[in-house]
Amino acid sequence: MSDDLGFGKLLDDDGLVARLLGKTCKGRNRPLLYGPDLPVVFLTGGPGMGKGRLLRCVRDEFGRHIPAAHLDCAAPAHAERAAQHPSTRSEVTEALRELAVQFGAWSGDGGAIGVPRLYAGLVAVAAGDPLAGQAAGLDEVRRHDDLLPKGSFWGGVLHRAFRSYLAALAALFAAQPLATPLITAILDELFERVSSEGKATLEDCYGAYSGAAGHPRLGLHALSVDFQQGGEGRANAESFLFRALREDVEAAYTSVRGRMARAGRPAVLLDHADNALGRRLLRPVLLDRESGHHDRVVVCATARRADGGRFLYRSTDADAGVVTSWGPGDGGLPGWQRRQGGVPGLVAPARGALLVGMPTLTTEQQNNEVARLQGHGGHSGAAGHGARSGTSGHAGHGQGQPGPAGHQPGEHASRLRVESGIHRLSGGRPRFVTRLGEGAASLRAPDPAAFTDWDLLDAPVRSRAEPEGRPVPVADLLLDDLVTRQLPEELPPEQHDHWLDLLSHLSVAHTGACAQALMHARQEGRDERLSAYRITELLADSGWPQCPRHFIGDRGLRHLLMRRLYRLRPDGAAWHEDHELLRAHFAARAASGNPADPADPADPAADEPCGTAGAHAAHHHLAAGGVEAAVDHLTGAFPLRDPSRSMAGWCEELLAVAGAPCAAPLSGAPDDRHARALGEAPPSGGDWLRRRVDRLLHAVWLYEDRTRPVDQALTGTWRPLLDRLGEEPVPGTEVLTRTAGEWAQLAQERQPLKPCACTRHLG
C-alpha cells in the first residue's frame, strides 16, 4: 500500500478502517462495526502525525471498492468560489458541491451516486437572491448542471431533458419577464413536472424542513429564505443541505438496485476539519445522529487537539467521560456506543464522536524508514536491532560492532548515530522522521563521536514544492511544514508574520510566568500583543503537547525553534539576550525573596520548574555562557556553605541548572564540557568544593544535553564526585549516596535524570 508508514493496525484487514467501511483495501467484505447509529470518527494528533496522509490512503486504497469523497477543509478554493457570489454561495455549499461531484464520479460497484435532494436544495438557494436579475439568477442555477443525476429517478422527475427545461425557462424570461421571483418560478416548474416518485422523495426530505409542515415546496422556499438571512438561518440551511446529501447517499444503498449491487459503507473524509468550515460540516452530523436521524455514511475527520476540539463540548463538568478515545496501541477495536439520557439538543456533541489517536512510529519503523530513504532497503538490519535492544538513545555504544554486509564498522556506527538523533528529535512523529531521514540521506557518513543532533538539523534537503531549487536545512523545512503552514485558526492576522519569531523566543522559556517575562520584552512598543498564556492556548489548539517544565512542550519543535533563535541575529545575539533577560528577571526575584525558606510557594524566591528563583537564574546564566556564575551559585547553595539548604533540595537545583541548553554546538565554538567533567581541563579556580561542584555540573550538564553519544566514563564520575562531596560532616550526606545510586540506574537505562513529559521517550 502506498504511503502507509505506521498505519498497519488501522488499515489491515481486521483494522478499524476495514471494519468501519465493510471492505478491505483489496475489496474483500468484512463484518461492519457499529450501526445503524455511527459515530463521527476524529483522527487526532498534532502537526506531522499523518492525519491527512491516512485519509489519502483511505481514499486511494479503499476508495477503489467503496465510494469515498475527500475534502480538504483548509483549501482556499471553497472560500474563493463562495466570494464570487456570496448571496447564493457559502464555503459549505461549495464544499457540499465538491463532495457531490466526487460521489457522482464513482464508477465502482453500483455506479455513480446521484444527489437529487442536494441538487434541489442548491437550486433553491441559487434562485433565491431577490436582488439578482433573472438572467443572472438562471446562470447561477445552471451552475449546478453537473449535479443533475442521470438515471431513472430524474428521468421521471422531468418530462424532458434538463437542458431543454432550463432553455424553456430562459426563453420564457426573455419574452416576458416574470413578475414573480425566480425562486417561485423555478419551484413551480420543478413540481409541475415532478413524478410521483420524485414528489415523494422531495416530500420526505424537504417536507421535514422547519416550518414546511410536510410540504416540500414550502421547505425549499424556507431553506432559500433562511440562507439569504445569513447568521443562524444560513447555518440551519447549510446543515440541512448536508443532511440532504447524506440522504442521497443512503438512498443509493437502499434502493432495489443499490441493495443488489452495493456493499460496505460509503465515506466522507474531511481533512483539516477542526477549522471553521470543518466544524460547520461536522456539527450538524453529530446533532442529526444524536436526534436519531441515522445514515450509513462513515464520516472521518482530522483534528489537531487530542480532545477533538472545543466545539464538541458543552462544559467541562457535565461532559466528563462522554467521549470515547482509542488508539491502535490499545489493542482490539474501540467499543463505541452512544450514551443514553439527557435532553435532546442540550447534550454534548462529543458523545457522538470516536477519537482515534494517531500512532507514533516505533523505533524499528523509524529506522526502517531512514534506511529506505538512504537507499539501504526496507530494513536497517543491525541498526534496527541495536535500536530495539535499547541502544538508540546513544549510538556511540554501537561503535566497533561489525556492520551488515557491504558496510564498514565506521559506517554502521555513523548510521546508528544518525538514527538515534532522529529518534530523539522526532519522538516518533512521522513527518519529523521522514524529513530528518531525507536530511540524513544527504550526509556523508559523519564522525559518530563528533556528530550532534544540531548537525542533523543542518542537513541540506530540497523542498518538494521546489525540487529544482537550492537545498535548505531540514530544520527550516520542518518549521515550514509544522508551524508556518499550520497557523492557529484564532491567531490574529496581524500576528501571522510574527508567530514564528515569538515561538523562537519562547523556546528558552519554562512556565507561563517565565514566558510572559519574555513576551513583555519582545513585544514592547507593539500595539497588538499576545500574552504567553494566550499563546499556550493557541499551541494547544494546534495540537502541540504540553510539558510542565518547558513552555514549548515538544522536544523536537523546541530544538527547531532554539536553532532558529540562535540564527535569528548574528553571533547568537537573540539567544544570549533572551537568556540574559530571564537571568536578570529571576535573579531579581531571588533577591526579593526569603533565603531562609525558598521552598515556600508564597515566597518570591520559590520557583516551580527549578525549585528556586536563584537556580532558575543560574540555569539561564549557564545557557548564556555564564558557566562560572552557575558554578558559583551551586557552590554557594551547597549545605556546607548555606546550612538553610537541604541536601535533597541542592541535588534538585543541580539538575535544574544542568538542564540548560548549550550554544557551543550551534556556534561552532569549542565545547570543553567533556574535558571539565573528567578533570582534564581544570576549572578557573576556587577551593576543593568549587572544583568538585564544577566537575559534577559539567558531567550532569553534558548527560542531560542528550544531543550526542555519552561516554560511559562520564557517568562513572558521578558516584565518586557525590561521595567526595559527602566527606564533610554535613546533615543529609546520605542523600548524596542514594542519589548516586539512582542516577547510576537511570544512566544504565539511558533515561534523563530529571524526566518530564517531553523527554521520557529519550531512553
Coordinates of C-alpha atoms in Angstrom, one line a residue, residues 181-449:
P181 CA -39.4 35.9 -8.1
L182 CA -37.2 33.5 -9.8
I183 CA -37.3 31.0 -6.9
T184 CA -41.1 30.8 -7.3
A185 CA -40.8 30.2 -11.0
I186 CA -38.2 27.5 -10.6
L187 CA -40.1 25.6 -7.9
D188 CA -43.4 25.9 -9.8
E189 CA -41.8 24.5 -12.9
L190 CA -40.0 21.8 -10.9
F191 CA -43.1 20.5 -9.1
E192 CA -45.3 20.7 -12.1
R193 CA -43.0 18.2 -13.9
V194 CA -42.1 16.0 -11.0
S195 CA -43.2 12.4 -11.0
S196 CA -45.0 10.8 -8.1
E197 CA -41.7 9.0 -7.1
G198 CA -39.8 12.3 -7.2
K199 CA -42.5 14.2 -5.3
A200 CA -42.4 11.6 -2.5
T201 CA -38.7 11.8 -2.4
L202 CA -38.7 15.6 -2.0
E203 CA -41.6 15.4 0.4
D204 CA -39.7 13.1 2.7
C205 CA -36.6 15.3 2.6
Y206 CA -37.7 19.0 2.4
G207 CA -41.1 18.4 3.9
A208 CA -39.2 17.9 7.1
Y209 CA -37.6 21.3 7.0
S210 CA -38.5 23.7 9.7
G211 CA -41.9 25.3 9.0
A212 CA -42.6 23.1 5.9
A213 CA -45.3 21.0 7.6
G214 CA -44.7 18.2 5.2
H215 CA -44.9 20.4 2.0
P216 CA -41.6 20.1 0.1
R217 CA -42.2 23.3 -1.9
L218 CA -42.6 25.3 1.3
G219 CA -39.5 23.6 2.7
L220 CA -37.3 24.5 -0.3
H221 CA -38.6 28.1 -0.2
A222 CA -38.0 28.4 3.5
L223 CA -34.5 27.0 3.1
S224 CA -33.8 29.6 0.4
V225 CA -35.1 32.4 2.7
D226 CA -33.0 31.2 5.6
F227 CA -29.9 31.1 3.5
Q228 CA -30.5 34.7 2.5
Q229 CA -30.9 35.8 6.1
G230 CA -27.3 34.8 7.0
G231 CA -26.3 34.0 10.5
E232 CA -28.1 31.3 12.3
G233 CA -30.7 31.0 9.5
R234 CA -27.9 30.3 6.9
A235 CA -26.3 27.8 9.3
N236 CA -29.6 25.9 9.6
A237 CA -30.0 25.8 5.8
E238 CA -26.4 24.6 5.3
S239 CA -26.8 21.8 7.9
F240 CA -30.0 20.6 6.2
L241 CA -28.2 20.6 2.8
F242 CA -25.6 18.2 4.2
R243 CA -28.4 16.0 5.6
A244 CA -29.9 16.0 2.0
L245 CA -26.6 14.9 0.6
R246 CA -26.3 12.1 3.2
E247 CA -29.9 11.0 2.4
D248 CA -29.0 10.9 -1.3
V249 CA -26.1 8.5 -0.5
E250 CA -28.3 6.5 1.8
A251 CA -31.0 6.2 -0.9
A252 CA -28.4 4.9 -3.4
Y253 CA -27.8 2.0 -1.0
T254 CA -31.4 1.2 0.0
S255 CA -32.9 1.2 -3.5
V256 CA -33.6 -2.1 -5.1
R257 CA -30.5 -1.8 -7.4
G258 CA -28.4 -0.5 -4.5
R259 CA -29.2 -3.4 -2.3
M260 CA -28.2 -5.8 -5.0
A261 CA -25.1 -4.0 -6.3
R262 CA -23.5 -2.2 -3.4
A263 CA -21.7 -3.5 -0.3
G264 CA -19.9 -1.9 2.6
R265 CA -20.3 1.8 3.6
P266 CA -19.5 5.0 1.7
A267 CA -17.2 7.5 3.3
V268 CA -16.8 11.3 3.6
L269 CA -13.2 12.1 4.5
L270 CA -12.7 15.7 5.9
D271 CA -9.1 16.8 6.3
H272 CA -8.3 19.9 8.5
A273 CA -11.8 19.5 9.9
D274 CA -11.1 21.4 13.1
N275 CA -11.3 24.7 11.3
A276 CA -14.4 26.8 10.8
L277 CA -15.6 25.0 7.6
G278 CA -15.0 21.6 9.1
R279 CA -16.9 22.5 12.3
R280 CA -19.9 23.8 10.2
L281 CA -20.0 20.4 8.4
L282 CA -19.4 18.1 11.4
R283 CA -21.7 19.7 14.0
P284 CA -24.9 19.0 12.0
V285 CA -23.9 15.4 11.5
L286 CA -23.4 15.0 15.2
L287 CA -26.7 16.7 16.1
D288 CA -28.6 14.8 13.5
R289 CA -27.4 11.4 14.7
E290 CA -28.0 12.4 18.3
S291 CA -31.6 13.1 17.4
G292 CA -32.0 9.7 15.7
H293 CA -31.5 10.8 12.1
H294 CA -29.1 8.0 11.2
D295 CA -27.3 7.2 7.9
R296 CA -24.6 4.7 6.8
V297 CA -22.0 7.3 5.7
V298 CA -18.7 6.9 7.6
V299 CA -17.7 10.5 8.4
C300 CA -14.0 10.6 9.2
A301 CA -12.3 13.9 10.1
T302 CA -9.0 15.2 11.3
A303 CA -8.5 17.3 14.4
R304 CA -5.2 18.5 15.9
R305 CA -6.4 18.7 19.5
A306 CA -6.4 15.4 21.4
D307 CA -10.0 16.1 22.6
G308 CA -11.2 16.6 19.0
G309 CA -11.8 20.3 19.5
R310 CA -13.7 22.6 21.9
F311 CA -16.8 22.7 19.7
L312 CA -17.6 19.1 20.8
Y313 CA -18.2 20.0 24.4
R314 CA -20.7 22.0 26.4
S315 CA -18.9 22.3 29.8
T316 CA -16.1 20.6 31.5
D317 CA -18.0 19.1 34.3
A318 CA -21.1 18.0 32.5
D319 CA -19.2 16.4 29.6
A320 CA -16.7 14.4 31.7
G321 CA -16.5 10.9 30.2
V322 CA -18.9 11.4 27.3
V323 CA -16.3 10.9 24.6
T324 CA -14.7 7.6 23.6
S325 CA -11.0 7.7 22.9
W326 CA -8.9 4.9 21.4
G327 CA -5.5 4.3 19.9
P328 CA -4.1 1.5 17.7
G329 CA -1.8 0.6 20.6
D330 CA -4.7 -0.1 22.8
G331 CA -5.4 -3.4 21.0
G332 CA -8.7 -4.7 19.7
L333 CA -11.2 -2.3 18.3
P334 CA -12.9 0.6 20.1
G335 CA -16.2 -0.4 21.8
W336 CA -18.1 2.8 21.0
Q337 CA -21.8 3.1 22.0
R338 CA -23.8 6.3 22.3
R339 CA -24.7 7.1 25.9
Q340 CA -28.4 7.5 26.6
G341 CA -30.2 10.1 28.5
G342 CA -30.0 13.9 28.5
V343 CA -32.2 16.5 26.9
P344 CA -32.0 16.4 23.1
G345 CA -30.3 19.4 21.8
L346 CA -28.5 20.1 25.1
V347 CA -26.2 17.1 25.3
A348 CA -22.6 17.4 24.3
P349 CA -21.9 16.6 20.6
A350 CA -18.8 14.8 21.9
R351 CA -20.8 11.7 22.9
G352 CA -21.4 11.1 19.2
A353 CA -17.6 11.2 18.5
L354 CA -15.0 8.5 18.4
L355 CA -11.5 9.9 19.0
V356 CA -8.8 7.9 17.3
G357 CA -5.3 8.9 18.4
M358 CA -2.8 8.8 15.6
P359 CA 0.1 6.4 16.3
T360 CA 3.7 7.4 16.7
L361 CA 6.3 5.4 14.9
T362 CA 8.1 2.7 16.8
T363 CA 11.9 2.8 16.8
E364 CA 12.0 -0.1 14.3
Q365 CA 9.6 1.7 12.0
Q366 CA 11.7 4.9 12.2
N367 CA 14.9 3.0 11.4
N368 CA 13.3 1.2 8.5
E369 CA 12.1 4.5 7.1
V370 CA 15.5 6.1 7.4
A371 CA 17.1 3.0 5.8
R372 CA 14.6 3.3 2.9
L373 CA 15.4 7.0 2.4
Q374 CA 19.1 6.3 2.4
G375 CA 18.7 3.5 -0.1
H376 CA 19.6 0.7 2.3
G377 CA 16.4 -1.3 1.6
G378 CA 13.3 -1.7 3.7
H379 CA 15.0 -2.8 6.9
S380 CA 18.0 -1.3 8.7
G381 CA 19.5 -4.6 9.8
A382 CA 21.8 -4.3 12.7
A383 CA 20.8 -0.7 13.1
G384 CA 17.2 -1.8 13.8
H385 CA 18.4 -4.5 16.2
G386 CA 20.5 -2.0 18.1
A387 CA 17.6 0.4 18.5
R388 CA 15.2 -2.3 19.7
S389 CA 17.8 -3.6 22.2
G390 CA 17.9 -0.1 23.8
T391 CA 21.0 1.4 22.2
S392 CA 19.1 4.0 20.2
G393 CA 19.5 6.6 23.0
H394 CA 23.2 6.9 22.4
A395 CA 24.5 5.3 19.3
G396 CA 28.1 5.5 20.3
H397 CA 27.5 2.3 22.2
G398 CA 27.5 0.5 18.8
Q399 CA 30.9 1.6 17.6
G400 CA 33.2 -1.1 16.6
Q401 CA 30.4 -3.7 16.0
P402 CA 30.5 -5.4 12.7
G403 CA 28.0 -3.8 10.3
P404 CA 25.8 -5.5 7.7
A405 CA 27.2 -6.9 4.6
G406 CA 28.8 -4.2 2.4
H407 CA 29.2 -1.6 5.2
Q408 CA 32.3 -0.8 7.2
P409 CA 32.1 -0.7 11.0
G410 CA 32.5 3.0 11.0
E411 CA 29.6 3.5 8.5
H412 CA 27.5 1.3 10.7
A413 CA 28.3 3.4 13.8
S414 CA 27.5 6.5 11.8
R415 CA 24.1 5.2 10.8
L416 CA 23.4 4.2 14.4
R417 CA 24.3 7.7 15.5
V418 CA 22.0 9.3 12.9
E419 CA 19.1 7.0 13.8
S420 CA 19.4 7.8 17.5
G421 CA 19.3 11.5 16.7
I422 CA 16.2 11.0 14.6
H423 CA 14.6 9.0 17.4
R424 CA 15.3 11.8 20.0
L425 CA 14.2 14.7 17.8
S426 CA 11.1 13.1 16.2
G427 CA 9.5 11.5 19.2
G428 CA 8.0 9.1 16.6
R429 CA 6.2 11.9 14.8
P430 CA 6.1 10.6 11.2
R431 CA 6.7 13.9 9.4
F432 CA 9.8 14.5 11.6
V433 CA 11.1 11.0 10.8
T434 CA 10.6 11.4 7.0
R435 CA 12.1 14.8 6.8
L436 CA 15.1 14.0 9.0
G437 CA 15.6 10.8 7.1
E438 CA 15.8 12.9 3.9
G439 CA 18.3 15.1 5.5
A440 CA 20.3 12.1 6.7
A441 CA 20.4 10.7 3.2
S442 CA 22.2 13.9 2.1
L443 CA 25.0 13.5 4.6
R444 CA 28.2 11.7 4.2
A445 CA 29.0 9.2 7.0
P446 CA 29.6 11.5 9.9
D447 CA 32.1 11.0 12.7
P448 CA 29.9 9.4 15.4
A449 CA 31.9 10.9 18.3

